[in-house]
Each structure stands twice: as structure tokens, then as C-alpha cells.
mmCIF file of C-alpha atoms and ligand atoms in Angstrom:
data_model
loop_
_atom_site.group_PDB
_atom_site.id
_atom_site.type_symbol
_atom_site.label_atom_id
_atom_site.label_comp_id
_atom_site.label_asym_id
_atom_site.label_seq_id
_atom_site.Cartn_x
_atom_site.Cartn_y
_atom_site.Cartn_z
ATOM 1 C CA UNK A 1 -10.315 11.716 9.037
ATOM 2 C CA UNK A 2 -6.624 11.202 9.566
ATOM 3 C CA UNK A 3 -5.307 7.646 9.153
ATOM 4 C CA UNK A 4 -3.210 7.946 12.298
ATOM 5 C CA UNK A 5 -6.398 8.414 14.352
ATOM 6 C CA UNK A 6 -7.842 5.223 12.846
ATOM 7 C CA UNK A 7 -4.635 3.347 13.652
ATOM 8 C CA UNK A 8 -4.703 4.488 17.267
ATOM 9 C CA UNK A 9 -8.098 2.889 17.876
ATOM 10 C CA UNK A 10 -7.980 -0.434 19.734
ATOM 11 C CA UNK A 11 -10.388 -2.278 17.419
ATOM 12 C CA UNK A 12 -9.238 -4.347 14.457
ATOM 13 C CA UNK A 13 -9.596 -2.833 11.012
ATOM 14 C CA UNK A 14 -8.945 -3.559 7.357
ATOM 15 C CA UNK A 15 -8.061 -1.122 4.586
ATOM 16 C CA UNK A 16 -7.957 -1.685 0.830
ATOM 17 C CA UNK A 17 -5.771 -0.443 -1.985
ATOM 18 C CA UNK A 18 -6.923 0.356 -5.503
ATOM 19 C CA UNK A 19 -5.152 1.755 -8.544
ATOM 20 C CA UNK A 20 -6.266 4.264 -11.186
ATOM 21 C CA UNK A 21 -6.899 3.194 -14.804
ATOM 22 C CA UNK A 22 -4.022 2.881 -17.257
ATOM 23 C CA UNK A 23 -6.037 4.641 -19.992
ATOM 24 C CA UNK A 24 -9.005 6.975 -20.100
ATOM 25 C CA UNK A 25 -11.109 4.173 -21.609
ATOM 26 C CA UNK A 26 -10.659 2.151 -18.415
ATOM 27 C CA UNK A 27 -11.884 4.937 -16.150
ATOM 28 C CA UNK A 28 -15.531 3.874 -15.818
ATOM 29 C CA UNK A 29 -14.780 0.249 -14.932
ATOM 30 C CA UNK A 30 -12.187 1.326 -12.325
ATOM 31 C CA UNK A 31 -14.598 3.874 -10.864
ATOM 32 C CA UNK A 32 -17.292 1.204 -10.596
ATOM 33 C CA UNK A 33 -14.929 -1.320 -8.975
ATOM 34 C CA UNK A 34 -13.519 1.179 -6.490
ATOM 35 C CA UNK A 35 -17.024 2.343 -5.573
ATOM 36 C CA UNK A 36 -18.056 -1.261 -4.853
ATOM 37 C CA UNK A 37 -15.086 -1.603 -2.516
ATOM 38 C CA UNK A 38 -15.865 1.749 -0.861
ATOM 39 C CA UNK A 39 -19.477 0.622 -0.320
ATOM 40 C CA UNK A 40 -18.102 -2.138 1.935
ATOM 41 C CA UNK A 41 -16.976 0.647 4.301
ATOM 42 C CA UNK A 42 -13.364 -0.345 4.942
ATOM 43 C CA UNK A 43 -11.372 1.556 7.586
ATOM 44 C CA UNK A 44 -9.746 3.532 4.767
ATOM 45 C CA UNK A 45 -8.782 3.143 1.112
ATOM 46 C CA UNK A 46 -5.540 4.003 -0.608
ATOM 47 C CA UNK A 47 -5.173 4.957 -4.269
ATOM 48 C CA UNK A 48 -1.808 4.411 -5.926
ATOM 49 C CA UNK A 49 0.022 6.993 -8.017
ATOM 50 C CA UNK A 50 1.495 5.847 -11.306
ATOM 51 C CA UNK A 51 2.174 2.308 -9.995
ATOM 52 C CA UNK A 52 1.815 -0.733 -12.271
ATOM 53 C CA UNK A 53 1.185 1.511 -15.283
ATOM 54 C CA UNK A 54 -1.821 3.315 -13.759
ATOM 55 C CA UNK A 55 -1.856 6.989 -14.684
ATOM 56 C CA UNK A 56 -1.197 9.452 -11.894
ATOM 57 C CA UNK A 57 -3.709 11.950 -13.248
ATOM 58 C CA UNK A 58 -6.645 9.828 -12.046
ATOM 59 C CA UNK A 59 -5.387 9.237 -8.491
ATOM 60 C CA UNK A 60 -7.138 12.323 -7.182
ATOM 61 C CA UNK A 61 -10.304 11.816 -9.215
ATOM 62 C CA UNK A 62 -10.762 8.204 -8.106
ATOM 63 C CA UNK A 63 -9.750 9.060 -4.535
ATOM 64 C CA UNK A 64 -12.006 12.079 -4.204
ATOM 65 C CA UNK A 65 -14.950 10.068 -5.500
ATOM 66 C CA UNK A 66 -14.413 7.428 -2.784
ATOM 67 C CA UNK A 67 -13.940 10.054 -0.097
ATOM 68 C CA UNK A 68 -16.826 12.341 -0.977
ATOM 69 C CA UNK A 69 -19.439 9.834 -2.136
ATOM 70 C CA UNK A 70 -18.809 7.051 0.392
ATOM 71 C CA UNK A 71 -17.235 8.976 3.249
ATOM 72 C CA UNK A 72 -14.390 6.454 3.352
ATOM 73 C CA UNK A 73 -11.123 8.026 4.574
ATOM 74 C CA UNK A 74 -8.649 8.311 1.715
ATOM 75 C CA UNK A 75 -4.909 7.791 1.575
ATOM 76 C CA UNK A 76 -3.652 9.363 -1.670
ATOM 77 C CA UNK A 77 -0.263 8.089 -2.862
ATOM 78 C CA UNK A 78 2.285 10.511 -4.295
ATOM 79 C CA UNK A 79 5.658 9.686 -5.872
ATOM 80 C CA UNK A 80 8.507 12.078 -6.636
ATOM 81 C CA UNK A 81 11.476 10.399 -8.373
ATOM 82 C CA UNK A 82 10.533 11.154 -11.987
ATOM 83 C CA UNK A 83 9.254 14.613 -11.143
ATOM 84 C CA UNK A 84 10.486 18.065 -10.134
ATOM 85 C CA UNK A 85 9.675 20.226 -7.127
ATOM 86 C CA UNK A 86 7.348 22.493 -9.092
ATOM 87 C CA UNK A 87 5.188 19.644 -10.415
ATOM 88 C CA UNK A 88 5.056 18.014 -6.991
ATOM 89 C CA UNK A 89 4.128 21.354 -5.380
ATOM 90 C CA UNK A 90 1.283 21.608 -7.920
ATOM 91 C CA UNK A 91 0.077 18.132 -7.004
ATOM 92 C CA UNK A 92 0.207 18.974 -3.284
ATOM 93 C CA UNK A 93 -1.873 22.096 -3.937
ATOM 94 C CA UNK A 94 -4.465 20.003 -5.791
ATOM 95 C CA UNK A 95 -4.600 17.558 -2.879
ATOM 96 C CA UNK A 96 -5.209 20.370 -0.418
ATOM 97 C CA UNK A 97 -7.918 21.794 -2.658
ATOM 98 C CA UNK A 98 -9.587 18.363 -2.826
ATOM 99 C CA UNK A 99 -9.695 18.170 0.984
ATOM 100 C CA UNK A 100 -7.255 15.265 1.177
ATOM 101 C CA UNK A 101 -5.912 14.707 4.684
ATOM 102 C CA UNK A 102 -3.623 11.691 4.176
ATOM 103 C CA UNK A 103 -0.680 11.238 1.814
ATOM 104 C CA UNK A 104 1.513 8.197 1.228
ATOM 105 C CA UNK A 105 4.888 9.803 0.451
ATOM 106 C CA UNK A 106 6.850 7.573 -1.921
ATOM 107 C CA UNK A 107 9.953 7.804 -3.977
ATOM 108 C CA UNK A 108 8.639 5.606 -6.822
ATOM 109 C CA UNK A 109 10.702 3.171 -8.855
ATOM 110 C CA UNK A 110 13.512 4.533 -10.989
ATOM 111 C CA UNK A 111 12.374 4.126 -14.627
ATOM 112 C CA UNK A 112 14.395 1.347 -16.300
ATOM 113 C CA UNK A 113 15.543 3.599 -19.157
ATOM 114 C CA UNK A 114 17.041 6.068 -16.629
ATOM 115 C CA UNK A 115 18.620 3.515 -14.300
ATOM 116 C CA UNK A 116 22.163 4.137 -15.531
ATOM 117 C CA UNK A 117 21.913 7.964 -15.610
ATOM 118 C CA UNK A 118 23.750 10.415 -13.364
ATOM 119 C CA UNK A 119 20.966 11.436 -10.976
ATOM 120 C CA UNK A 120 22.907 14.037 -8.994
ATOM 121 C CA UNK A 121 21.025 16.899 -10.682
ATOM 122 C CA UNK A 122 17.570 15.420 -10.055
ATOM 123 C CA UNK A 123 15.236 17.196 -7.640
ATOM 124 C CA UNK A 124 14.511 13.982 -5.732
ATOM 125 C CA UNK A 125 16.573 10.952 -4.787
ATOM 126 C CA UNK A 126 14.625 9.444 -1.881
ATOM 127 C CA UNK A 127 11.148 9.616 -0.371
ATOM 128 C CA UNK A 128 12.504 11.566 2.614
ATOM 129 C CA UNK A 129 12.860 14.637 0.358
ATOM 130 C CA UNK A 130 9.147 14.464 -0.440
ATOM 131 C CA UNK A 131 8.309 14.017 3.245
ATOM 132 C CA UNK A 132 10.308 17.147 4.073
ATOM 133 C CA UNK A 133 8.620 19.094 1.273
ATOM 134 C CA UNK A 134 5.186 18.063 2.554
ATOM 135 C CA UNK A 135 6.135 19.183 6.061
ATOM 136 C CA UNK A 136 7.816 22.430 4.913
ATOM 137 C CA UNK A 137 4.750 23.316 2.950
ATOM 138 C CA UNK A 138 3.008 23.731 6.286
ATOM 139 C CA UNK A 139 0.334 21.227 5.250
ATOM 140 C CA UNK A 140 -1.438 19.391 7.952
ATOM 141 C CA UNK A 141 -1.295 16.056 6.116
ATOM 142 C CA UNK A 142 -1.006 12.757 7.941
ATOM 143 C CA UNK A 143 1.979 11.245 6.110
ATOM 144 C CA UNK A 144 2.551 7.535 5.528
ATOM 145 C CA UNK A 145 5.666 5.818 4.168
ATOM 146 C CA UNK A 146 6.603 2.472 2.618
ATOM 147 C CA UNK A 147 8.786 -0.175 4.252
ATOM 148 C CA UNK A 148 10.199 -3.542 3.286
ATOM 149 C CA UNK A 149 10.229 -6.552 5.649
ATOM 150 C CA UNK A 150 12.427 -8.408 3.156
ATOM 151 C CA UNK A 151 14.698 -5.366 2.535
ATOM 152 C CA UNK A 152 14.337 -2.886 -0.328
ATOM 153 C CA UNK A 153 16.156 -4.335 -3.388
ATOM 154 C CA UNK A 154 18.489 -1.316 -3.579
ATOM 155 C CA UNK A 155 19.679 -1.643 0.025
ATOM 156 C CA UNK A 156 22.960 -3.367 0.752
ATOM 157 C CA UNK A 157 21.547 -4.864 3.965
ATOM 158 C CA UNK A 158 18.646 -4.610 6.385
ATOM 159 C CA UNK A 159 20.485 -2.469 8.944
ATOM 160 C CA UNK A 160 21.094 0.209 6.290
ATOM 161 C CA UNK A 161 17.491 0.002 5.065
ATOM 162 C CA UNK A 162 16.146 0.396 8.621
ATOM 163 C CA UNK A 163 18.517 3.321 9.289
ATOM 164 C CA UNK A 164 17.086 5.164 6.265
ATOM 165 C CA UNK A 165 13.578 4.230 7.339
ATOM 166 C CA UNK A 166 14.163 5.701 10.774
ATOM 167 C CA UNK A 167 15.375 8.955 9.162
ATOM 168 C CA UNK A 168 12.219 9.010 7.010
ATOM 169 C CA UNK A 169 10.063 8.617 10.120
ATOM 170 C CA UNK A 170 12.010 11.334 11.946
ATOM 171 C CA UNK A 171 11.373 13.642 8.972
ATOM 172 C CA UNK A 172 7.618 13.339 9.530
ATOM 173 C CA UNK A 173 6.207 9.926 8.534
ATOM 174 C CA UNK A 174 3.496 8.973 11.013
ATOM 175 C CA UNK A 175 2.839 5.373 9.956
ATOM 176 C CA UNK A 176 4.349 2.756 7.672
ATOM 177 C CA UNK A 177 2.806 0.212 5.324
ATOM 178 C CA UNK A 178 4.818 -2.830 4.311
ATOM 179 C CA UNK A 179 5.522 -4.269 0.937
ATOM 180 C CA UNK A 180 3.386 -7.395 0.449
ATOM 181 C CA UNK A 181 4.269 -10.312 2.738
ATOM 182 C CA UNK A 182 3.121 -13.894 2.256
ATOM 183 C CA UNK A 183 4.781 -15.252 5.398
ATOM 184 C CA UNK A 184 3.724 -13.461 8.587
ATOM 185 C CA UNK A 185 6.827 -14.532 10.491
ATOM 186 C CA UNK A 186 8.874 -12.237 8.207
ATOM 187 C CA UNK A 187 6.622 -9.324 9.207
ATOM 188 C CA UNK A 188 6.961 -10.059 12.929
ATOM 189 C CA UNK A 189 10.761 -10.343 12.722
ATOM 190 C CA UNK A 190 10.886 -7.031 10.840
ATOM 191 C CA UNK A 191 8.600 -5.339 13.366
ATOM 192 C CA UNK A 192 10.837 -6.497 16.184
ATOM 193 C CA UNK A 193 13.902 -5.073 14.398
ATOM 194 C CA UNK A 194 12.148 -1.748 13.809
ATOM 195 C CA UNK A 195 11.197 -1.446 17.468
ATOM 196 C CA UNK A 196 14.754 -2.361 18.450
ATOM 197 C CA UNK A 197 16.023 0.416 16.130
ATOM 198 C CA UNK A 198 13.710 2.942 17.799
ATOM 199 C CA UNK A 199 11.078 3.141 15.052
ATOM 200 C CA UNK A 200 7.901 3.389 17.108
ATOM 201 C CA UNK A 201 5.199 4.461 14.613
ATOM 202 C CA UNK A 202 2.379 2.041 13.660
ATOM 203 C CA UNK A 203 3.401 -0.471 10.979
ATOM 204 C CA UNK A 204 0.610 -1.887 8.816
ATOM 205 C CA UNK A 205 1.315 -5.258 7.187
ATOM 206 C CA UNK A 206 0.403 -5.347 3.477
ATOM 207 C CA UNK A 207 -1.381 -8.520 2.347
ATOM 208 C CA UNK A 208 -1.787 -9.367 -1.327
ATOM 209 C CA UNK A 209 -4.473 -11.963 -2.143
ATOM 210 C CA UNK A 210 -3.192 -13.985 -5.092
ATOM 211 C CA UNK A 211 -6.359 -15.007 -6.890
ATOM 212 C CA UNK A 212 -4.909 -15.963 -10.250
ATOM 213 C CA UNK A 213 -2.196 -18.547 -10.841
ATOM 214 C CA UNK A 214 -0.475 -16.274 -13.366
ATOM 215 C CA UNK A 215 -0.117 -13.525 -10.728
ATOM 216 C CA UNK A 216 2.434 -15.516 -8.724
ATOM 217 C CA UNK A 217 5.468 -14.958 -10.931
ATOM 218 C CA UNK A 218 4.678 -11.237 -11.382
ATOM 219 C CA UNK A 219 4.074 -10.664 -7.662
ATOM 220 C CA UNK A 220 7.413 -12.269 -6.757
ATOM 221 C CA UNK A 221 9.266 -10.391 -9.504
ATOM 222 C CA UNK A 222 7.840 -6.992 -8.553
ATOM 223 C CA UNK A 223 8.042 -7.310 -4.788
ATOM 224 C CA UNK A 224 10.889 -9.773 -4.253
ATOM 225 C CA UNK A 225 8.656 -11.307 -1.561
ATOM 226 C CA UNK A 226 9.208 -14.839 -0.304
ATOM 227 C CA UNK A 227 6.383 -17.189 -1.316
ATOM 228 C CA UNK A 228 5.941 -20.080 1.157
ATOM 229 C CA UNK A 229 5.972 -23.589 -0.309
ATOM 230 C CA UNK A 230 2.571 -24.175 1.340
ATOM 231 C CA UNK A 231 1.037 -21.526 -0.931
ATOM 232 C CA UNK A 232 3.000 -22.619 -4.010
ATOM 233 C CA UNK A 233 1.554 -26.124 -3.543
ATOM 234 C CA UNK A 234 -1.966 -24.652 -3.517
ATOM 235 C CA UNK A 235 -1.209 -22.770 -6.746
ATOM 236 C CA UNK A 236 0.188 -25.944 -8.340
ATOM 237 C CA UNK A 237 -3.028 -27.764 -7.461
ATOM 238 C CA UNK A 238 -5.640 -25.061 -8.222
ATOM 239 C CA UNK A 239 -3.858 -22.444 -10.361
ATOM 240 C CA UNK A 240 -5.478 -23.592 -13.612
ATOM 241 C CA UNK A 241 -9.026 -23.358 -12.237
ATOM 242 C CA UNK A 242 -9.893 -19.622 -12.063
ATOM 243 C CA UNK A 243 -12.840 -19.921 -9.663
ATOM 244 C CA UNK A 244 -11.036 -22.324 -7.331
ATOM 245 C CA UNK A 245 -7.903 -20.147 -7.410
ATOM 246 C CA UNK A 246 -9.909 -17.066 -6.468
ATOM 247 C CA UNK A 247 -11.213 -18.917 -3.428
ATOM 248 C CA UNK A 248 -7.691 -20.110 -2.568
ATOM 249 C CA UNK A 249 -6.378 -16.518 -2.677
ATOM 250 C CA UNK A 250 -9.195 -15.213 -0.475
ATOM 251 C CA UNK A 251 -8.796 -18.027 2.066
ATOM 252 C CA UNK A 252 -4.990 -17.726 2.214
ATOM 253 C CA UNK A 253 -5.163 -13.933 2.693
ATOM 254 C CA UNK A 254 -7.913 -14.333 5.329
ATOM 255 C CA UNK A 255 -5.766 -16.854 7.173
ATOM 256 C CA UNK A 256 -2.796 -14.451 7.168
ATOM 257 C CA UNK A 257 -4.971 -11.571 8.431
ATOM 258 C CA UNK A 258 -6.482 -13.729 11.150
ATOM 259 C CA UNK A 259 -3.013 -14.773 12.315
ATOM 260 C CA UNK A 260 -1.932 -11.097 12.411
ATOM 261 C CA UNK A 261 -5.022 -10.095 14.442
ATOM 262 C CA UNK A 262 -4.547 -13.028 16.803
ATOM 263 C CA UNK A 263 -0.982 -11.905 17.446
ATOM 264 C CA UNK A 264 -1.891 -8.341 18.362
ATOM 265 C CA UNK A 265 -1.758 -6.498 15.022
ATOM 266 C CA UNK A 266 -4.894 -4.370 14.778
ATOM 267 C CA UNK A 267 -4.614 -2.843 11.298
ATOM 268 C CA UNK A 268 -4.025 -4.748 8.078
ATOM 269 C CA UNK A 269 -3.846 -3.326 4.542
ATOM 270 C CA UNK A 270 -5.033 -5.450 1.620
ATOM 271 C CA UNK A 271 -3.698 -4.955 -1.879
ATOM 272 C CA UNK A 272 -7.166 -5.531 -3.294
ATOM 273 C CA UNK A 273 -6.216 -4.516 -6.856
ATOM 274 C CA UNK A 274 -9.642 -3.170 -7.925
ATOM 275 C CA UNK A 275 -11.316 -6.511 -7.165
ATOM 276 C CA UNK A 276 -14.490 -5.919 -5.115
ATOM 277 C CA UNK A 277 -15.304 -9.634 -4.953
ATOM 278 C CA UNK A 278 -11.947 -10.282 -3.270
ATOM 279 C CA UNK A 279 -12.413 -7.440 -0.769
ATOM 280 C CA UNK A 280 -15.930 -8.644 0.002
ATOM 281 C CA UNK A 281 -14.829 -12.286 0.298
ATOM 282 C CA UNK A 282 -12.185 -11.417 2.885
ATOM 283 C CA UNK A 283 -14.510 -9.156 4.865
ATOM 284 C CA UNK A 284 -17.271 -11.773 4.906
ATOM 285 C CA UNK A 285 -14.810 -14.388 6.155
ATOM 286 C CA UNK A 286 -13.898 -12.034 9.001
ATOM 287 C CA UNK A 287 -17.343 -10.564 9.751
ATOM 288 C CA UNK A 288 -17.696 -12.079 13.232
ATOM 289 C CA UNK A 289 -14.109 -11.206 14.085
ATOM 290 C CA UNK A 290 -14.489 -7.609 12.912
ATOM 291 C CA UNK A 291 -18.007 -7.453 14.370
ATOM 292 C CA UNK A 292 -19.555 -6.029 11.198
ATOM 293 C CA UNK A 293 -21.770 -7.220 8.389
ATOM 294 C CA UNK A 294 -19.961 -6.239 5.217
ATOM 295 C CA UNK A 295 -22.652 -6.685 2.598
ATOM 296 C CA UNK A 296 -22.422 -3.733 0.188
HETATM 297 P P1 LIG B 1 12.743 5.335 -0.227
HETATM 298 O O1 LIG B 1 12.198 5.479 1.136
HETATM 299 O O2 LIG B 1 13.429 6.500 -0.819
HETATM 300 O O3 LIG B 1 13.718 4.071 -0.221
HETATM 301 C C1 LIG B 1 14.238 3.561 -1.459
HETATM 302 C C2 LIG B 1 15.652 3.013 -1.218
HETATM 303 O O4 LIG B 1 16.532 4.097 -0.923
HETATM 304 C C3 LIG B 1 15.770 2.049 -0.035
HETATM 305 O O5 LIG B 1 16.733 1.088 -0.367
HETATM 306 C C4 LIG B 1 16.243 2.938 1.096
HETATM 307 O O6 LIG B 1 16.964 2.224 2.103
HETATM 308 C C5 LIG B 1 17.165 3.898 0.347
HETATM 309 N N1 LIG B 1 17.303 5.211 0.972
HETATM 310 C C6 LIG B 1 16.315 5.928 1.555
HETATM 311 N N2 LIG B 1 16.804 7.109 1.995
HETATM 312 C C7 LIG B 1 18.114 7.125 1.679
HETATM 313 C C8 LIG B 1 19.168 8.068 1.859
HETATM 314 N N3 LIG B 1 18.942 9.233 2.465
HETATM 315 N N4 LIG B 1 20.412 7.751 1.389
HETATM 316 C C9 LIG B 1 20.647 6.568 0.759
HETATM 317 N N5 LIG B 1 19.688 5.636 0.573
HETATM 318 C C10 LIG B 1 18.443 5.908 1.022
HETATM 319 N N6 LIG B 1 5.194 3.011 -6.406
HETATM 320 C C11 LIG B 1 4.518 3.857 -7.225
HETATM 321 O O7 LIG B 1 5.033 4.231 -8.283
HETATM 322 N N7 LIG B 1 3.263 4.311 -6.883
HETATM 323 C C12 LIG B 1 2.641 3.951 -5.745
HETATM 324 O O8 LIG B 1 1.515 4.371 -5.482
HETATM 325 C C13 LIG B 1 3.331 3.060 -4.856
HETATM 326 N N8 LIG B 1 2.779 2.667 -3.675
HETATM 327 C C14 LIG B 1 3.497 1.879 -2.807
HETATM 328 C C15 LIG B 1 2.934 1.537 -1.563
HETATM 329 C C16 LIG B 1 3.638 0.725 -0.671
HETATM 330 C C17 LIG B 1 3.038 0.383 0.662
HETATM 331 C C18 LIG B 1 4.926 0.218 -1.030
HETATM 332 C C19 LIG B 1 5.657 -0.698 -0.089
HETATM 333 C C20 LIG B 1 5.483 0.548 -2.259
HETATM 334 C C21 LIG B 1 4.792 1.388 -3.155
HETATM 335 N N9 LIG B 1 5.332 1.769 -4.385
HETATM 336 C C22 LIG B 1 4.641 2.610 -5.228
HETATM 337 C C23 LIG B 1 6.650 1.266 -4.801
HETATM 338 C C24 LIG B 1 7.798 2.218 -4.336
HETATM 339 O O9 LIG B 1 7.701 3.445 -5.018
HETATM 340 C C25 LIG B 1 9.127 1.531 -4.638
HETATM 341 O O10 LIG B 1 9.284 0.402 -3.815
HETATM 342 C C26 LIG B 1 10.378 2.422 -4.597
HETATM 343 O O11 LIG B 1 11.459 1.679 -5.160
HETATM 344 C C27 LIG B 1 10.811 2.877 -3.218
HETATM 345 O O12 LIG B 1 9.958 3.814 -2.703
HETATM 346 P P2 LIG B 1 10.144 4.315 -1.174
HETATM 347 O O13 LIG B 1 9.179 5.400 -0.975
HETATM 348 O O14 LIG B 1 10.139 3.164 -0.254
HETATM 349 O O15 LIG B 1 11.637 4.913 -1.283
#
């Protein structure tokens, strides 16, 4: 099933993101965790590609397992910046062969060791080039793209970032998923600006449940997202108690999702980070609202 068809439905839905293992030895535990999340029957699941150290070679394997065994629609991520057109074309062919219908077309982060290099000779500079390649290839993929309510760190300002985003959408992106947001008002302001700039595709807010006190610093560093004082106070109070902190993260994320639903957003994406208990906790909290019993 294509993600865009899920997003067009009027009912509220939740999707979850997982990432492939960093090493072959971690494969079984990731497979088990992602299967537990798939068994909860989310609206769809996304599998990252080379993010956070996860190897790209397992994206398809993990994704195909979810799709084929649990019949959960899959969104397979694909990055291009450290690659060349031939390798990417090979990856696209593998996706087609695996029956994948949805691709998240991403640039990827520029590796630190290459940050200062002259990149003019590289095959890719921005995600839009990957979007065009996917479209030129004549594939019937539903293509998603990333967006940044608090501005991508490389952009000089939000107007420039939104202008590039609009070009990416015009090139063939059918929906957008945001970088993690911890303050919904930042998402709503961004959505308003996108609509004002003529970006009309569905925009899915990305919610990251912080269930470990040590995650806070890393999440802020990697995403540049604003962390409300209200949440920081909760971390100060409960961050050293792992079980309490897990509950705090689930409740805070549930509260954000509920606020989004109440204000007319129908689809929310959760950065569930291979944690089935977190996915299940959020779904159980919302079972009456979503009208489903989410016991795996
Ligand atoms: P782009 O759309 O290319 O944007 C990057 C920057 O370039 C922005 O500042 C933009 O304004 C600017 N720009 C765009 N087009 C142009 C242009 N034509 N001229 C000049 N400037 C331009 N990383 C992974 O490695 N694997 C993943 O699986 C992954 N999944 C992600 C999922 C989501 C929802 C998000 C939000 C991010 C994800 N990332 C992932 C991280 C992402 O790769 C980085 O944030 C990366 O730095 C930017 O990727 P992008 O696709 O947004 O790039």
C-alpha cells in the first residue's frame, strides 16, 4: 500500500520508525524488536538507511520482513550523499525487486571527515537529485521527504529552507515527515509557513519519546530541536530512575500526539527506536482515541 493513500484517510493513525543493526551480531535482536512493533499493526513502519551508525545493507532485509510477514506498509529510507548514481540505481533496483512501494528520499548527513572537501564533482548534493532520479527511473514509488520545523542547520534562514523544500516537493515528493519536535507549537507555526509558501502535501510531525535521561543531550545535539523547560524539569526529577523515565517519555509523547490529533493532525510518526515497549505504551494510552486494541 502506498503511504499517500494512508495519509489521505480521515481517521487518525500512528506510524513507527526503526533502524537496522550496526553490526551483523545485532541482527537477531533488531529483527525481534521490529517484529514486535509490526505485530502492533501500526499504520506503517519506516526503516532508516545508514542513520545513527545502522548499516544500510540491512534496511531492505528488516523492511521486507516487516512488510511480508506482518503486512505492515513499509517506508524504506534511502540516502545519496556519500554514494554515486550507479550504487543508488542498484539500490533502487533491489527495492523494486523486493516489492517496496514507498521510499523516503534523503540526502543524508555529510560525513564529518569530508565536510571541508570540494563537493562539486560529487554525484549528489541535495535530496532533490535523488527524488529526480527516482522519478526518472519510471518507478511508481510513493516518495517522502524530510523537513525541519526548526530549520535545517545548513540553511541560512527558514525562508531559504522552505524554498528548497518546495522545489523538492515539486520534483516529486508526495509527503513530508518532520525532524523530531518536542514543542507542538513549533510544528504548527512551520505548517502554517509551508501552506503560505504553497507547499500543500501532507506533513507528518515526528515525535521522539525520550525514555532515558542520557538521551536528552544526544537528541538535542543531533536534531537541534528545542526542548521545553517543562520536559527538562521532568528529566531532572526522574532521569536517574530508568523505569520512571520510561513512563515519563511515553506519557510526554502521548500528550504531544493527543494535542496534535485534537488540533486536526491525523497522522503522527513516532521515532520508536527499536523499542516495542515504548510503541505499545503509546498505542495503549491512545487505544480509545484510535479505536483499536493494540495488544500484540
Ligand atoms: P536536503 O533536502 O538536501 O536538505 C539539506 C539542506 O540543503 C537544507 O539546508 C536545504 O535547505 C538545503 N538544500 C536543499 N536543496 C538545495 C538546493 N537545491 N540548493 C541549495 N541548498 C539546498 N539520515 C540518514 O542517514 N538516514 C536516514 O534514514 C535518515 N532518515 C531521516 C528521516 C527524517 C524524517 C529526517 C527529518 C531526517 C532523516 N535523516 C536520515 C537525516 C538527514 O539525512 C539529514 O538531516 C540531512 O542533513 C538532510 O537530509 P535532507 O534529505 O533533508 O536533505
